[in-house]
PDB file of C-alpha atoms in Angstrom:
ATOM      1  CA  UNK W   1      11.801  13.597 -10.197  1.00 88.00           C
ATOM      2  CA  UNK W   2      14.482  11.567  -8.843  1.00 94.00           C
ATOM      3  CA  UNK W   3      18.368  10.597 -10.080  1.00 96.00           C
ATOM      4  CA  UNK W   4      20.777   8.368  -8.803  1.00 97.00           C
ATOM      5  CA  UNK W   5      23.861  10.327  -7.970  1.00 97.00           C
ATOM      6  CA  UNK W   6      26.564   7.770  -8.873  1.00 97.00           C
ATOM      7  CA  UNK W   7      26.330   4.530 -10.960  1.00 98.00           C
ATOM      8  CA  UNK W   8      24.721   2.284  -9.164  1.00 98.00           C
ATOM      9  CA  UNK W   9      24.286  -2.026 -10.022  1.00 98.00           C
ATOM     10  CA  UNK W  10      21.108  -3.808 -10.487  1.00 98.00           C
ATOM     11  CA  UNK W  11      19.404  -5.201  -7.605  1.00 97.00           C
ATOM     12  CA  UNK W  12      20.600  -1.997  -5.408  1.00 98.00           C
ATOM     13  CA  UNK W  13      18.978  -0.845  -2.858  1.00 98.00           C
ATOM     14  CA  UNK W  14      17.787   2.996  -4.230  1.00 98.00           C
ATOM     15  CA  UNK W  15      14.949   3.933  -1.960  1.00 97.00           C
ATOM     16  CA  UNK W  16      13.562   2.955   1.674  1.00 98.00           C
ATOM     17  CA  UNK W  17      10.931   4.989   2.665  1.00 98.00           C
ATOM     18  CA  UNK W  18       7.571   4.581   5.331  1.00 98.00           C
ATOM     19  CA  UNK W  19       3.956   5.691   4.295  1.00 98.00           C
ATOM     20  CA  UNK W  20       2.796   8.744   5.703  1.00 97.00           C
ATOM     21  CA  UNK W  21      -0.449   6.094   5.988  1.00 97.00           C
ATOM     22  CA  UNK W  22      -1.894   2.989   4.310  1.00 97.00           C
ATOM     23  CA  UNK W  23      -5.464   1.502   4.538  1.00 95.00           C
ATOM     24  CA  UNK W  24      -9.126   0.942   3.012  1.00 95.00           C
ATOM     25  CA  UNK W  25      -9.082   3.669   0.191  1.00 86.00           C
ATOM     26  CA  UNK W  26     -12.589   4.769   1.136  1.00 86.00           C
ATOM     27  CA  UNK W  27     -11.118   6.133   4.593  1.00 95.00           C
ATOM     28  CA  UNK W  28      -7.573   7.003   3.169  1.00 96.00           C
ATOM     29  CA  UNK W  29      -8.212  10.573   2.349  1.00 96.00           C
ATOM     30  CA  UNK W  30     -10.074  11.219   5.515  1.00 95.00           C
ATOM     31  CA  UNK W  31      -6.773   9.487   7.870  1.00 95.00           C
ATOM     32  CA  UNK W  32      -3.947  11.407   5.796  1.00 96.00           C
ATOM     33  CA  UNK W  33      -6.205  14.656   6.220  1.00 95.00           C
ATOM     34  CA  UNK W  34      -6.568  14.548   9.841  1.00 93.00           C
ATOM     35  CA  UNK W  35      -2.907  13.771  10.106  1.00 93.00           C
ATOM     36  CA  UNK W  36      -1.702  16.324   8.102  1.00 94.00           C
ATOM     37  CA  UNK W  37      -4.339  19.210   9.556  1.00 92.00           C
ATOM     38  CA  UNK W  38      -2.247  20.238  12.785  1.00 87.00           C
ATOM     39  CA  UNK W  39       1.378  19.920  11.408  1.00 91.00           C
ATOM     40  CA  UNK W  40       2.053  22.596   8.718  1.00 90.00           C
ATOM     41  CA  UNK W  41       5.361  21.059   7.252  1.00 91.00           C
ATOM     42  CA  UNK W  42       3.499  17.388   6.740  1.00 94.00           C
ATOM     43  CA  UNK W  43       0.586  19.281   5.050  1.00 94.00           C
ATOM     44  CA  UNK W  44       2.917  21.658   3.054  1.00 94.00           C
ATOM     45  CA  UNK W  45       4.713  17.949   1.935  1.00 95.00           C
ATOM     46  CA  UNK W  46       1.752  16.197   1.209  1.00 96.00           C
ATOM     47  CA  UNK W  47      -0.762  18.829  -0.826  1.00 96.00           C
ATOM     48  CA  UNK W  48       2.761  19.799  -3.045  1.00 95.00           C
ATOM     49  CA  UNK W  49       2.769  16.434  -4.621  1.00 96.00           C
ATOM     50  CA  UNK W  50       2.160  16.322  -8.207  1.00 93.00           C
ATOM     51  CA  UNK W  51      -1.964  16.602  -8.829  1.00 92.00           C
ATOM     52  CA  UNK W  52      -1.541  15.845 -12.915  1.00 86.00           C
ATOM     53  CA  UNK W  53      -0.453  19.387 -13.716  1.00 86.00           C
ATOM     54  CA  UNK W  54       2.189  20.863 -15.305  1.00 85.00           C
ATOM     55  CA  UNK W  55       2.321  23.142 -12.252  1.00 88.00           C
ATOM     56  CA  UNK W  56       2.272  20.668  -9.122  1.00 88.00           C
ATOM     57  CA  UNK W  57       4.887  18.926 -11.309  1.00 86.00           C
ATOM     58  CA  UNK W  58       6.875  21.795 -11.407  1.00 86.00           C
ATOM     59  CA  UNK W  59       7.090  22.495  -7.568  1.00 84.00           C
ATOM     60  CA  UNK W  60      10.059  20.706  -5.479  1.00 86.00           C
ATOM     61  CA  UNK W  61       9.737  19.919  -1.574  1.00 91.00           C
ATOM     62  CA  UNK W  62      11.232  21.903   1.084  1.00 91.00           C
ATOM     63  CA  UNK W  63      11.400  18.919   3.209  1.00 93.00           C
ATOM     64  CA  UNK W  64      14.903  16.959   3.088  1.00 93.00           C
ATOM     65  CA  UNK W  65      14.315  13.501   1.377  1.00 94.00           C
ATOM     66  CA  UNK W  66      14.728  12.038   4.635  1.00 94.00           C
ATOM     67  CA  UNK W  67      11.609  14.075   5.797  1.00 94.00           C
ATOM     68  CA  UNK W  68       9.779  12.352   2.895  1.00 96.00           C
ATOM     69  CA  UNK W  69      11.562   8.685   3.175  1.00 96.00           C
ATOM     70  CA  UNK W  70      10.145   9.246   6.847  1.00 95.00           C
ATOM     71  CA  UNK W  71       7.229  11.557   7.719  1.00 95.00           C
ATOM     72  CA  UNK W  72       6.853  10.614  11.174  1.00 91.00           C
ATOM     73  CA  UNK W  73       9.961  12.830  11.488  1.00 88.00           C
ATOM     74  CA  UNK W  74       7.695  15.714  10.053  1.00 86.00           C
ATOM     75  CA  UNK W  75       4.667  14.426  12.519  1.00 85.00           C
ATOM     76  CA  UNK W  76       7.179  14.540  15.803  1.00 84.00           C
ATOM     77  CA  UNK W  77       8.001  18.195  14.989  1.00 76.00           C
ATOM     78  CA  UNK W  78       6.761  20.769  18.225  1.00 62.00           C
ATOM     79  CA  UNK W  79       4.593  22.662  14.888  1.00 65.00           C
ATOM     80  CA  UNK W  80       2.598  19.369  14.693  1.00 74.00           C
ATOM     81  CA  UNK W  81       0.985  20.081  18.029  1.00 64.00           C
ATOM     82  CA  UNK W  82      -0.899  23.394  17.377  1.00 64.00           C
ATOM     83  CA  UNK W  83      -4.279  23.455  16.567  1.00 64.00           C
ATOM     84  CA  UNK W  84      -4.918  25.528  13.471  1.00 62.00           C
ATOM     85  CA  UNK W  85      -8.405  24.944  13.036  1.00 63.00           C
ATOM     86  CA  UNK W  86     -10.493  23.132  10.825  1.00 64.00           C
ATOM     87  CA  UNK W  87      -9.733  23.176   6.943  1.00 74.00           C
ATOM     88  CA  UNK W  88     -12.911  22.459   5.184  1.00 74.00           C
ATOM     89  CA  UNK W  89     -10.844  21.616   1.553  1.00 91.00           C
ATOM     90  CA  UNK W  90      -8.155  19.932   3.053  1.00 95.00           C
ATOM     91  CA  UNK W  91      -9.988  16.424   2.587  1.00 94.00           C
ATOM     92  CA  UNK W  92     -11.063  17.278  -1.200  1.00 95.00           C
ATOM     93  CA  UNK W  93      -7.384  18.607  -1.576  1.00 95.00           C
ATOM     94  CA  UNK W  94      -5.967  15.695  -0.342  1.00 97.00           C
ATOM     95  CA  UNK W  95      -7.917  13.386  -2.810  1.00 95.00           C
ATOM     96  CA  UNK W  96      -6.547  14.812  -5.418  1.00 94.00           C
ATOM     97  CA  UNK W  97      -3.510  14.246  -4.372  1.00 96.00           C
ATOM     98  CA  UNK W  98      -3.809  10.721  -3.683  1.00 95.00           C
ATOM     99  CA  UNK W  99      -5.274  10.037  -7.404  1.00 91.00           C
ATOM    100  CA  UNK W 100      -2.155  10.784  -8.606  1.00 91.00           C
ATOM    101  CA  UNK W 101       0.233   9.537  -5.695  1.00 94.00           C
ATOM    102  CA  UNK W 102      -1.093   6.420  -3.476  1.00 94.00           C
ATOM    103  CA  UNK W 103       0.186   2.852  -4.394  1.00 92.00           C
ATOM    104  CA  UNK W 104      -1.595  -0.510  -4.154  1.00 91.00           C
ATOM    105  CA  UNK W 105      -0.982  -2.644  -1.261  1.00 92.00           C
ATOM    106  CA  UNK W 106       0.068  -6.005  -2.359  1.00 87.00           C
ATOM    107  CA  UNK W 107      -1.753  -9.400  -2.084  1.00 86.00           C
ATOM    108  CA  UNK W 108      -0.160 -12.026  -1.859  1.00 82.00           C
ATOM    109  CA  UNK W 109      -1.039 -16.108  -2.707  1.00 81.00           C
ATOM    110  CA  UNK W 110       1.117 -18.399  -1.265  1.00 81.00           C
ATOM    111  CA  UNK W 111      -1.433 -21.028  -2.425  1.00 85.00           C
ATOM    112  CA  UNK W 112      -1.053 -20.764  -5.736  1.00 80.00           C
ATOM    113  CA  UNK W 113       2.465 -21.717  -7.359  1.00 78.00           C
ATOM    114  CA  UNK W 114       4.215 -19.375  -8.429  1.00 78.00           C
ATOM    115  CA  UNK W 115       3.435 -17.412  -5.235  1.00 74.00           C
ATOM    116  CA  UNK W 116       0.696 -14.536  -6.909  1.00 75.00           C
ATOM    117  CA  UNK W 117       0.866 -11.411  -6.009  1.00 76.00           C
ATOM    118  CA  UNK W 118      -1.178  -8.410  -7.420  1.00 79.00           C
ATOM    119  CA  UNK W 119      -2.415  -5.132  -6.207  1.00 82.00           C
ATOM    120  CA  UNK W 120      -5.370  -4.837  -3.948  1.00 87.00           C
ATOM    121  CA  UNK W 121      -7.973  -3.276  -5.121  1.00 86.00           C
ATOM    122  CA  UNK W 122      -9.318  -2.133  -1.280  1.00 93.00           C
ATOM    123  CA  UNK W 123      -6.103  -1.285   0.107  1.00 95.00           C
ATOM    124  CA  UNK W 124      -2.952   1.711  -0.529  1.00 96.00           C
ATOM    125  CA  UNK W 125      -1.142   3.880   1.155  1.00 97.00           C
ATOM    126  CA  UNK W 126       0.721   7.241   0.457  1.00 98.00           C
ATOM    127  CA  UNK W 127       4.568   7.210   0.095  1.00 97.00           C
ATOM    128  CA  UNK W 128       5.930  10.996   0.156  1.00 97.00           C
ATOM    129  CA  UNK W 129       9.444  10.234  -1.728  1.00 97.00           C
ATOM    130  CA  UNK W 130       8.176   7.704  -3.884  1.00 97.00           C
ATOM    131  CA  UNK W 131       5.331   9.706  -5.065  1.00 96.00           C
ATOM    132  CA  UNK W 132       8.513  12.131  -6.879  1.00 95.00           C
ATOM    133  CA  UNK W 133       9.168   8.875  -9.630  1.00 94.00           C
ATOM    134  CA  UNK W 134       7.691   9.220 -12.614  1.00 89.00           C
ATOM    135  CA  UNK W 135       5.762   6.693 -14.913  1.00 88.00           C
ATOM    136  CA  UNK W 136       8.038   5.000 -17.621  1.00 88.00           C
ATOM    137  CA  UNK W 137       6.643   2.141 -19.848  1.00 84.00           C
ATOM    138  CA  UNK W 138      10.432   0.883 -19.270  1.00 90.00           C
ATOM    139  CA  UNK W 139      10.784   1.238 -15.592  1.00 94.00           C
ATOM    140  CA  UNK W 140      14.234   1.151 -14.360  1.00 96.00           C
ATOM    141  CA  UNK W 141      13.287   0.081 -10.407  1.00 96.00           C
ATOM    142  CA  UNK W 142      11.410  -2.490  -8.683  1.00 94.00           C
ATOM    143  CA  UNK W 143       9.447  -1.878  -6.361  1.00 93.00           C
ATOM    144  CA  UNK W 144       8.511  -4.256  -3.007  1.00 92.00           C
ATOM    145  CA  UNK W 145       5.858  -2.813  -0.353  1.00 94.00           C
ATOM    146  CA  UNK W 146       5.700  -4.796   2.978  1.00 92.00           C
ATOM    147  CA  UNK W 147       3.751  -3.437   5.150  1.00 92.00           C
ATOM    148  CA  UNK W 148       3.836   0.361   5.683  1.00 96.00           C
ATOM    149  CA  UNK W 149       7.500   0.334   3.566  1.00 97.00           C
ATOM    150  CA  UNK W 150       8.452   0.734   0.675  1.00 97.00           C
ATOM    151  CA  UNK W 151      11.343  -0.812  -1.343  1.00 97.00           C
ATOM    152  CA  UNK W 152      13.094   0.682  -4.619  1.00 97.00           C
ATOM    153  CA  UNK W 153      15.547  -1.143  -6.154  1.00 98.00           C
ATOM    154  CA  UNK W 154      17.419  -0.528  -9.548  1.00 98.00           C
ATOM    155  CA  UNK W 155      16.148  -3.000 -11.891  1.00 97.00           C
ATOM    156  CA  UNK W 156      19.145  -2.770 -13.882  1.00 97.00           C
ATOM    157  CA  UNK W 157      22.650  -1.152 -13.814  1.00 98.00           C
ATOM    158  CA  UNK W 158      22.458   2.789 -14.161  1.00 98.00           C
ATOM    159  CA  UNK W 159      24.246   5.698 -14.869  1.00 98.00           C
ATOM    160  CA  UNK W 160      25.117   9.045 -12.296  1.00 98.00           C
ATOM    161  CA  UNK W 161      22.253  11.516 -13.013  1.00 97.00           C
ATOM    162  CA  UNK W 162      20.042   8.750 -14.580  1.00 98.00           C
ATOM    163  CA  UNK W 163      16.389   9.972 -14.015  1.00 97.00           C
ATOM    164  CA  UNK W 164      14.433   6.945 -11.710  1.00 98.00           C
ATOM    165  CA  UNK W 165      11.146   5.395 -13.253  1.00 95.00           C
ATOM    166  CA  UNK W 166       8.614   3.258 -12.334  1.00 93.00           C
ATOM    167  CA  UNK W 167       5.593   1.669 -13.927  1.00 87.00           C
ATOM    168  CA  UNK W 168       1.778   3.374 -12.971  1.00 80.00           C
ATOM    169  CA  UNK W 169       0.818  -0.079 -13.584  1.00 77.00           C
ATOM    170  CA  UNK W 170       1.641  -3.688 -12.852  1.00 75.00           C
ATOM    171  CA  UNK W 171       4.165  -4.499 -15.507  1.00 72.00           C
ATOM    172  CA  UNK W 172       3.019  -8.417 -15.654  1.00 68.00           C
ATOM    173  CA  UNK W 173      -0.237  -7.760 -16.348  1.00 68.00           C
ATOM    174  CA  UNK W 174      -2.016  -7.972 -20.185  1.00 73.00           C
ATOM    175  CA  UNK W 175      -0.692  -4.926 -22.934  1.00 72.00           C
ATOM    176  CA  UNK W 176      -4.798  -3.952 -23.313  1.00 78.00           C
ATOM    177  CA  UNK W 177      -5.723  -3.831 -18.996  1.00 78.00           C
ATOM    178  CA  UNK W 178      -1.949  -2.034 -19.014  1.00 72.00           C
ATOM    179  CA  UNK W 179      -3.097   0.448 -21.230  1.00 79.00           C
ATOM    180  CA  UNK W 180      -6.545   0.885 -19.915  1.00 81.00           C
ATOM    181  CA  UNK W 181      -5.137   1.707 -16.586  1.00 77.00           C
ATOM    182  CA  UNK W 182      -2.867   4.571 -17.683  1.00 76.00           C
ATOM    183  CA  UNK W 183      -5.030   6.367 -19.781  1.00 81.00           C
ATOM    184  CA  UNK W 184      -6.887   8.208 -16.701  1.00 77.00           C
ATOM    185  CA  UNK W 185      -3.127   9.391 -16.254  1.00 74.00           C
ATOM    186  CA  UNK W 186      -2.895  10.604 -20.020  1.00 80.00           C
ATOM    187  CA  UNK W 187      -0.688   8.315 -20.654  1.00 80.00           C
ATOM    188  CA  UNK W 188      -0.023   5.941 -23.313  1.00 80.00           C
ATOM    189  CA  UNK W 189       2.464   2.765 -23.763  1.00 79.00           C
TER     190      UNK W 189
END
């Protein structure tokens, strides 16, 4: 969970932060695992991200949110160069983490007009701040990916200690495919 800690104005910038990694989601989970297997704070960062229980939910970082607005800070660390061995369910635990954390890459249209641009259905990436939002059928930031960053902005004006939201789901898409997408998340809008 994240708050802004003073009023902020719509259109602010909230959140920059860079993917731990982004690419084809069949070979996601295997690239984040073999990052994450030599450098215990990364790994510690990555498997504490929410898994869709109460208790992963409940469990806050000891990273600094610069740590998670920038892992490569976490993968430059001296600890990230000893070998601790192979961790055969690192790769299933890091699946379930990315069910409930990775984000969509964008596509984007410049053919059509409007410009069109929708999530890609081969392609996300793993943002370790980002992934501390939680889902609001009224989202209160927009967010931009280019590349391997992420962009939050506050989609209106907000209040000190206001809680930050996002949608699970494209927000322009149809009420019914909306729906249908959150309800593997238990959620309902």
């Amino acid at each position: 969970v994240l708050f802004v800690t003073e009023d902020v104005r719509a259109g602010q910038l909230l959140v920059c932060a860079r993917a731990l990694a982004t690419g084809k989601h069949g070979k996601l989970t295997e690239v984040i695992a073999e990052l994450v297997q030599n450098c215990s704070e990364l790994k510690q960062a990555t498997l504490g991200l929410s898994r869709g229980t109460a208790a992963s939910e409940a469990a806050l970082p000891s990273q600094s949110l610069i740590e998670l607005a920038a892992p490569q800070r976490l993968l430059a660390q001296k600890s990230c160069d000893e070998d601790q061995g192979q961790d055969d369910g690192l790769t299933k635990e890091v699946e379930e983490v990315l069910y409930f954390n990775q984000f969509s890459l964008p596509v984007v249209n410049a053919q059509s007009a409007p410009i069109d641009v929708t999530n890609d259905p081969t392609q996300s990436g793993l943002w370790l701040l980002p992934s501390f939002i939680n889902h609001s059928c009224l989202p209160n930031v927009q967010r931009l990916i280019v590349r391997d960053f992420m962009f939050l902005r506050a989609g209106r004006d907000l209040r000190r200690g206001e809680e930050l939201v996002d949608s699970y789901v494209e927000t322009l898409q149809p009420l019914a495919r909306r729906r249908e997408s959150l309800t593997s998340f238990g959620i309902s809008c």
